[in-house]
PDB file of C-alpha atoms in Angstrom:
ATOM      1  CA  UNK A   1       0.000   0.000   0.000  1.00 60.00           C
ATOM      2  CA  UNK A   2       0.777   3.644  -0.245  1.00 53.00           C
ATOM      3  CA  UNK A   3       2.297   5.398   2.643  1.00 52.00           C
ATOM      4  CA  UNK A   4       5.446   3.488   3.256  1.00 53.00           C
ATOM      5  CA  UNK A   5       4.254   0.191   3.907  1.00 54.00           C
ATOM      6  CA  UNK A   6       5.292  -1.408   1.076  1.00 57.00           C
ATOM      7  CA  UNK A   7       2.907  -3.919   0.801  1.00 56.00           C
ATOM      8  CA  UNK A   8       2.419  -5.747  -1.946  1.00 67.00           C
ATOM      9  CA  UNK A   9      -0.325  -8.679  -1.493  1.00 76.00           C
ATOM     10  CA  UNK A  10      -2.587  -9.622  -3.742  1.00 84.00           C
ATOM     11  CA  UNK A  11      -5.752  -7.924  -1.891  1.00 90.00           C
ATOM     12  CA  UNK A  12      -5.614  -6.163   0.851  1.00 94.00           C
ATOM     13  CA  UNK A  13      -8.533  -6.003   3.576  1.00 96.00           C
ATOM     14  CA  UNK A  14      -8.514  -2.609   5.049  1.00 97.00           C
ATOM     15  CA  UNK A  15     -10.323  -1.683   8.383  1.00 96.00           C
ATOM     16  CA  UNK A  16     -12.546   1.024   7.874  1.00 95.00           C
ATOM     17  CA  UNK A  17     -12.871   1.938  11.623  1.00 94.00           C
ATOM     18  CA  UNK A  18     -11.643   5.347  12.538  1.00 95.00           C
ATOM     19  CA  UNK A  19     -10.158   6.037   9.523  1.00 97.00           C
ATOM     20  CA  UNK A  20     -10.996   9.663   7.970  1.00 98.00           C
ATOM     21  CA  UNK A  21     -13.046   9.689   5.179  1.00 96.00           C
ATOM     22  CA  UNK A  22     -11.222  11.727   2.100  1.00 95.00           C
ATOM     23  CA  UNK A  23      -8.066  10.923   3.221  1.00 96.00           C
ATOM     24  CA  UNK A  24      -8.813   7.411   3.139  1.00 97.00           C
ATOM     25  CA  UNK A  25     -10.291   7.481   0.059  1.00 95.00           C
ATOM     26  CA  UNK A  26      -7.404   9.428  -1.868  1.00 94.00           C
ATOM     27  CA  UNK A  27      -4.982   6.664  -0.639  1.00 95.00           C
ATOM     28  CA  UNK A  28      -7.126   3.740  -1.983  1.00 94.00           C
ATOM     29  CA  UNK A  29      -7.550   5.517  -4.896  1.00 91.00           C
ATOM     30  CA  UNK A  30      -4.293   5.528  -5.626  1.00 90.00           C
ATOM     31  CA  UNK A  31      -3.711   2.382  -4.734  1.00 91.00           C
ATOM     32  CA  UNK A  32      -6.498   1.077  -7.354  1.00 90.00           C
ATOM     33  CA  UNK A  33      -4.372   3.233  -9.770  1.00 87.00           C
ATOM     34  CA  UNK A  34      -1.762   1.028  -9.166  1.00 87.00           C
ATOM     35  CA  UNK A  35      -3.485  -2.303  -9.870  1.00 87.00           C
ATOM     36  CA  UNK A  36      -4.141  -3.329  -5.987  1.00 91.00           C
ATOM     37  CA  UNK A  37      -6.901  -4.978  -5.354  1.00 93.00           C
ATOM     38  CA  UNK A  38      -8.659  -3.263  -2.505  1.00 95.00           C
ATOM     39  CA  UNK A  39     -11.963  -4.515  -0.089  1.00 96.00           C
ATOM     40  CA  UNK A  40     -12.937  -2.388   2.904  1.00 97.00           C
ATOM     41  CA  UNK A  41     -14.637  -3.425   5.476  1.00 94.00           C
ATOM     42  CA  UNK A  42     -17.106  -1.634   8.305  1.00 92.00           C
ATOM     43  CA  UNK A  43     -17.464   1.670   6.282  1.00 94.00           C
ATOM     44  CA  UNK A  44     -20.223   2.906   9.011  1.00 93.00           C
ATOM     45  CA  UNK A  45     -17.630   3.097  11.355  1.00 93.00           C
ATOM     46  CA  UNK A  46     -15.815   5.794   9.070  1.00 97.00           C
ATOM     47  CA  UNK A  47     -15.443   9.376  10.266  1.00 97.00           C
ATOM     48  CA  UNK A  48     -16.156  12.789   8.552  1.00 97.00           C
ATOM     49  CA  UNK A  49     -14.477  15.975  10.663  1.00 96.00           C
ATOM     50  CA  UNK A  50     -17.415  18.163  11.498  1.00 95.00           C
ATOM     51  CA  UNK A  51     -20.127  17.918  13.725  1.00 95.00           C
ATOM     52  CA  UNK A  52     -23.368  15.569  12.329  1.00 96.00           C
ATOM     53  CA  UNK A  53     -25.397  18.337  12.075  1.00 96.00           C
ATOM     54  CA  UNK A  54     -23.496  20.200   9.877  1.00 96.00           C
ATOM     55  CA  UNK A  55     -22.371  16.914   7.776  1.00 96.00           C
ATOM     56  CA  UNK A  56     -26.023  16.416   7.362  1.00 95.00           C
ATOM     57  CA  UNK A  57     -27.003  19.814   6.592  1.00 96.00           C
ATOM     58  CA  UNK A  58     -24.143  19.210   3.542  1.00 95.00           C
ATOM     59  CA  UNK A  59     -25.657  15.693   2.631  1.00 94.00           C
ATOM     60  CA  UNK A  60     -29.331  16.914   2.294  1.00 93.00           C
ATOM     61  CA  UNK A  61     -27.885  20.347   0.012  1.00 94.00           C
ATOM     62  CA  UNK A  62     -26.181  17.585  -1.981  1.00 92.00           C
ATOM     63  CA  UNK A  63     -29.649  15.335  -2.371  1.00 89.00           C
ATOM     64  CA  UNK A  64     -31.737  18.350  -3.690  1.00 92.00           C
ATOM     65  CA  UNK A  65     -29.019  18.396  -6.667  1.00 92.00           C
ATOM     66  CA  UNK A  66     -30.985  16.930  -9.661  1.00 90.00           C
ATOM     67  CA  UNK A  67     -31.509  17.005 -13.449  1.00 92.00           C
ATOM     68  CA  UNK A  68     -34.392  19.345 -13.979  1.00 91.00           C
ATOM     69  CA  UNK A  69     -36.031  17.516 -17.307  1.00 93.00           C
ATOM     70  CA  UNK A  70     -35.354  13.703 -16.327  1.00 91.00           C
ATOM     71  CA  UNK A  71     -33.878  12.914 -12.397  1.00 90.00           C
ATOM     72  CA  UNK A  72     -33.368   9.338 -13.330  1.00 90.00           C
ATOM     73  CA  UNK A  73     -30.683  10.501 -15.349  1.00 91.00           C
ATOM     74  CA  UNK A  74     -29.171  13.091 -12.792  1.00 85.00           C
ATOM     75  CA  UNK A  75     -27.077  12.169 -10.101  1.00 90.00           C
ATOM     76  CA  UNK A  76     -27.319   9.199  -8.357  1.00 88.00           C
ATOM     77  CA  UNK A  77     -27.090   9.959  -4.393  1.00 90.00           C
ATOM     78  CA  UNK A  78     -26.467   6.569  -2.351  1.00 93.00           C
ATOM     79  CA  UNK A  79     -27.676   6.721   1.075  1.00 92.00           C
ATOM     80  CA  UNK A  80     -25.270   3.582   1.881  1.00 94.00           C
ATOM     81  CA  UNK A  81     -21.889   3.762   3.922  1.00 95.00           C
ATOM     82  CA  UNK A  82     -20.439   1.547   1.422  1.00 94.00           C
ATOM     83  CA  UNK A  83     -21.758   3.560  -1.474  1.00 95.00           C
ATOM     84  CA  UNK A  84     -20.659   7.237  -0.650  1.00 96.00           C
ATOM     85  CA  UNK A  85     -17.127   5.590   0.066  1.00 96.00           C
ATOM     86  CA  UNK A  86     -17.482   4.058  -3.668  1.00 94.00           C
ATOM     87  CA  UNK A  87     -18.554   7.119  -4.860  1.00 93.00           C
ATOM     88  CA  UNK A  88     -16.200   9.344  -3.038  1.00 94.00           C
ATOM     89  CA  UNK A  89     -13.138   6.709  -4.499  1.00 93.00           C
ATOM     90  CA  UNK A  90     -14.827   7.337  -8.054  1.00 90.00           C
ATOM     91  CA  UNK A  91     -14.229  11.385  -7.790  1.00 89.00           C
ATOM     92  CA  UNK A  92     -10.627  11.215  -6.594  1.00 85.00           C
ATOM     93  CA  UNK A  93      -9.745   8.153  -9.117  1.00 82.00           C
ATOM     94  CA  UNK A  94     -11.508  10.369 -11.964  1.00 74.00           C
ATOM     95  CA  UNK A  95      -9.660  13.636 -10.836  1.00 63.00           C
ATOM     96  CA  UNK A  96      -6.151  11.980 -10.597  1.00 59.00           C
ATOM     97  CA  UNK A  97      -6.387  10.328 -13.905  1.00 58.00           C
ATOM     98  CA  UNK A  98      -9.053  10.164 -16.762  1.00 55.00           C
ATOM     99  CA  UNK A  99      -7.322   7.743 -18.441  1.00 54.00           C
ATOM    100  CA  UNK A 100      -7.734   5.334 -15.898  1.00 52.00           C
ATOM    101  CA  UNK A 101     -10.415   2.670 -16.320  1.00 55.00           C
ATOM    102  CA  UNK A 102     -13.676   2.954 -14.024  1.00 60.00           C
ATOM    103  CA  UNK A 103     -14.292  -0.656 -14.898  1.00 62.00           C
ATOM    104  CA  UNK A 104     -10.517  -1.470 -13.541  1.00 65.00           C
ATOM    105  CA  UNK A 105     -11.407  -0.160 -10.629  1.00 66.00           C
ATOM    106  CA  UNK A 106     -14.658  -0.957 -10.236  1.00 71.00           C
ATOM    107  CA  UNK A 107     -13.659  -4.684 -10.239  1.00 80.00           C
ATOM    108  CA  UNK A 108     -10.393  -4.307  -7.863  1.00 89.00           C
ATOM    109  CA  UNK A 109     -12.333  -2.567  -5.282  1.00 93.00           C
ATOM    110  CA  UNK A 110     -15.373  -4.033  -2.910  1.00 95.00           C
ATOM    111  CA  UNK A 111     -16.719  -2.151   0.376  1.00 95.00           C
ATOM    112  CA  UNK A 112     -19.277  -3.274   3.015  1.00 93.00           C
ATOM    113  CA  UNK A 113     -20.842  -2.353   5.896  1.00 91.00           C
ATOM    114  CA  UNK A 114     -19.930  -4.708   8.516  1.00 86.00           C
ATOM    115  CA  UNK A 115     -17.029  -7.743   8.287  1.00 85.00           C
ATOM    116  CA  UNK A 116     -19.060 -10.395   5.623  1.00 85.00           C
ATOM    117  CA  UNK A 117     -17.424 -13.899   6.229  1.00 83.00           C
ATOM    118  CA  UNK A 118     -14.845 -14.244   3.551  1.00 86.00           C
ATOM    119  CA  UNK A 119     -13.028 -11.650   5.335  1.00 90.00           C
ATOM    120  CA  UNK A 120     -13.787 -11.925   9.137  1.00 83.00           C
ATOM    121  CA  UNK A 121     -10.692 -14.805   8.898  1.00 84.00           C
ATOM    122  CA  UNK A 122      -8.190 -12.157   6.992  1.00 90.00           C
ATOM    123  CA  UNK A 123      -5.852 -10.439   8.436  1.00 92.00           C
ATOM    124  CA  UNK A 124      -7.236  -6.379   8.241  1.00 93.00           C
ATOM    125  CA  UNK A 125      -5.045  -3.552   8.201  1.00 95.00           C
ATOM    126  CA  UNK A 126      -5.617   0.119   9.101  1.00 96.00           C
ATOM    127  CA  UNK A 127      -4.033   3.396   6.516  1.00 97.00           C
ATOM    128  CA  UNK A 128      -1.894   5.610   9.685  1.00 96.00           C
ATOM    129  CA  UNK A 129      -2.009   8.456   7.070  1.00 96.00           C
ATOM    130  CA  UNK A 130      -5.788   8.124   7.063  1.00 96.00           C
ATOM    131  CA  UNK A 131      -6.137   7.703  10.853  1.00 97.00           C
ATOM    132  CA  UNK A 132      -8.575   9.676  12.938  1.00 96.00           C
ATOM    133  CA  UNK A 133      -6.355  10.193  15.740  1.00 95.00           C
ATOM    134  CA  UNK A 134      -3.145  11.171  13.882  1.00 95.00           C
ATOM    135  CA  UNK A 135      -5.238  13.456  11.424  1.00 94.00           C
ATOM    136  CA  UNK A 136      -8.168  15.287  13.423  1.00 93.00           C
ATOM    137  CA  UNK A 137      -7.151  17.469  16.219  1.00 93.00           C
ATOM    138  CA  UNK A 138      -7.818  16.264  19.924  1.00 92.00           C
ATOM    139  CA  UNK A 139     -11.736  18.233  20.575  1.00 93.00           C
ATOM    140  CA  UNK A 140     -12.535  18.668  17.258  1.00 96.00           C
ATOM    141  CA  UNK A 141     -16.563  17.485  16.284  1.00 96.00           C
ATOM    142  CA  UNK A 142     -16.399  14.280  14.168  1.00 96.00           C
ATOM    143  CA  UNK A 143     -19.210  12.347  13.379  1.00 96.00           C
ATOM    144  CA  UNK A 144     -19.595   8.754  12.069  1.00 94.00           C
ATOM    145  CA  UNK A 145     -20.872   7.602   8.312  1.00 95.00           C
ATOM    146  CA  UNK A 146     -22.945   4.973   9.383  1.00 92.00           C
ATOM    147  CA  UNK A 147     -24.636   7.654  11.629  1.00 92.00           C
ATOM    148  CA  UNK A 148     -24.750  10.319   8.732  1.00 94.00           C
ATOM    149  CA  UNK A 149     -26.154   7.741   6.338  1.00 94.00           C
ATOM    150  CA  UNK A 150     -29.248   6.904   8.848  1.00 92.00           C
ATOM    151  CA  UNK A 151     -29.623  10.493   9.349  1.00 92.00           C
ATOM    152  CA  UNK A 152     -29.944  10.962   5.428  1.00 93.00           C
ATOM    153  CA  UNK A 153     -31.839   7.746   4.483  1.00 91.00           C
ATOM    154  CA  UNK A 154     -30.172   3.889   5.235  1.00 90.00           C
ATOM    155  CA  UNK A 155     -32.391   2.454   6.748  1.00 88.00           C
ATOM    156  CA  UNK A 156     -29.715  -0.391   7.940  1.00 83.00           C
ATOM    157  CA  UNK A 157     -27.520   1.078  10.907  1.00 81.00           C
ATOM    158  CA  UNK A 158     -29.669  -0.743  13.488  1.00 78.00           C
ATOM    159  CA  UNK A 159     -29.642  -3.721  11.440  1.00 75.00           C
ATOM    160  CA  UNK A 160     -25.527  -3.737  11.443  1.00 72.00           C
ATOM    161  CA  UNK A 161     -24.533  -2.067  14.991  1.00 63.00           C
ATOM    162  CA  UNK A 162     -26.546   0.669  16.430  1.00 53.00           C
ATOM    163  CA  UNK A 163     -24.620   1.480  19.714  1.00 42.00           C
ATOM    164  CA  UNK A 164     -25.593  -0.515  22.878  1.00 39.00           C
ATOM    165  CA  UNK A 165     -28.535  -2.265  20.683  1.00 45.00           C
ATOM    166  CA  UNK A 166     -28.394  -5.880  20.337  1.00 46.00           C
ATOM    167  CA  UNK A 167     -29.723  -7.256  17.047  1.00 52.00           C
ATOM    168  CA  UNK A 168     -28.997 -10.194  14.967  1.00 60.00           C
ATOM    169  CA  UNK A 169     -25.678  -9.044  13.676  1.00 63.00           C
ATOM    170  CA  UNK A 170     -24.581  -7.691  16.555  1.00 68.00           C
ATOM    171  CA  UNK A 171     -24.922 -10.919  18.241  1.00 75.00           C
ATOM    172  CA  UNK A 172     -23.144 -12.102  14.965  1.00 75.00           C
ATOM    173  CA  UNK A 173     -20.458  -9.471  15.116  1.00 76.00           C
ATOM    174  CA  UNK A 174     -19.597 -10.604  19.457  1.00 82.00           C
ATOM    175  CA  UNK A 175     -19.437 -14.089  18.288  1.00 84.00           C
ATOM    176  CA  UNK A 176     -16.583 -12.910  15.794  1.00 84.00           C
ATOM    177  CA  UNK A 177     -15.033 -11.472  18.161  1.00 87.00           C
ATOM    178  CA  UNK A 178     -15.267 -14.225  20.999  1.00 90.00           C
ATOM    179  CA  UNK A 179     -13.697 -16.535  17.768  1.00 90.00           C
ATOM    180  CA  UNK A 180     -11.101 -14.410  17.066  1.00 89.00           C
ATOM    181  CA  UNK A 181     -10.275 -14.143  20.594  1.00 92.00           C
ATOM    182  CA  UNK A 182      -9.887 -17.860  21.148  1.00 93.00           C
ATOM    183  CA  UNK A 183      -7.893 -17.823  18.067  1.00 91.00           C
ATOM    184  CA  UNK A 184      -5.176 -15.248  18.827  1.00 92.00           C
ATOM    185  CA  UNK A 185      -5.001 -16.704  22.396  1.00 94.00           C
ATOM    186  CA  UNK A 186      -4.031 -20.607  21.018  1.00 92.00           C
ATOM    187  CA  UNK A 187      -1.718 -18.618  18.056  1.00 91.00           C
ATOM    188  CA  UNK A 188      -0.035 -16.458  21.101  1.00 92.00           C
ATOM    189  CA  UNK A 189       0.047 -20.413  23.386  1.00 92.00           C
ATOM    190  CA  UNK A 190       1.767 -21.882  20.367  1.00 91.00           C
ATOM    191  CA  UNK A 191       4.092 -19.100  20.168  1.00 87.00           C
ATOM    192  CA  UNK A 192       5.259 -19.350  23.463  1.00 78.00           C
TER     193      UNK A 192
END
């Protein structure tokens, strides 16, 4: 990956907690530039710098934009986590090079909301130059996508993890974890 990492596998699974929104996006956009193949996971735990209200008040100015004679055909405005990280990508990749393929990078890059099971076993890394903490001041507002997108329309942030409310993939998401746990405590056994 970009940044100094130097990492060169195959696909890489990137943790979408915490991470900054643009920044994150300019640096996977330039790593689909590259050829990498890219999937990010939990997008509605990605962070915008600005209160909610205000990053809401900027989403809804954004949904009024529409072609006059035919809307179908204006913009498209996804309500999704997933989706305005997609979309966001698209701009950068389109602004750093025209030439580039969206098709190439529409098939090299995959985002969802959550950790789907082919990648709850792979190894996820986080983007420092994208992190919250190294990039936002300490006290500045921030608010979440996931919360952003419920605000504006998605209709699925209880479904995936609404804070402090148990549903079915919450429960799915803790026994993750609990595997995960038991797994890193036998790899850390064997090590010793």
């Amino acid at each position: 990956m970009v940044s100094g990492s130097g990492i060169c596998a195959r696909q890489v699974v990137v943790d979408g907690r915490h991470h900054m929104l643009g920044r994150l996006a300019s640096i996977l956009s330039k790593e689909l530039q590259n050829g990498q193949e890219v999937a990010v996971v939990r997008c509605e735990e990605i962070c915008l710098s600005g209160g909610l209200v205000r990053q809401k008040m900027k989403y809804l100015r954004f949904l009024r934009k529409r072609m006059n004679t035919k809307p179908s055909h204006g913009p498209i405005h996804f309500r999704a986590p997933a989706k305005i990280l997609w979309r966001t990508i698209r701009g950068y990749t389109l602004s750093l090079s025209l030439s580039l393929s969206l098709s190439h990078a529409d098939t090299h890059f995959v985002a969802y909301e959550g950790i789907p099971p082919p990648y709850d076993k792979k190894k996820r890394m986080v983007i420092p130059d994208a992190l919250k903490v190294l990039r936002l001041q300490a006290g500045h507002k921030y608010c979440s996508l996931g919360r952003l997108s419920s605000e504006v329309g998605w209709n699925h942030y209880d479904t995936i993890k609404a804070s402090f409310c148990y549903s079915f993939l919450f429960e799915l998401e803790k026994k993750r974890k609990e595997k995960s746990q038991v797994t890193y405590e036998r790899k850390k056994q064997l090590t010793n």
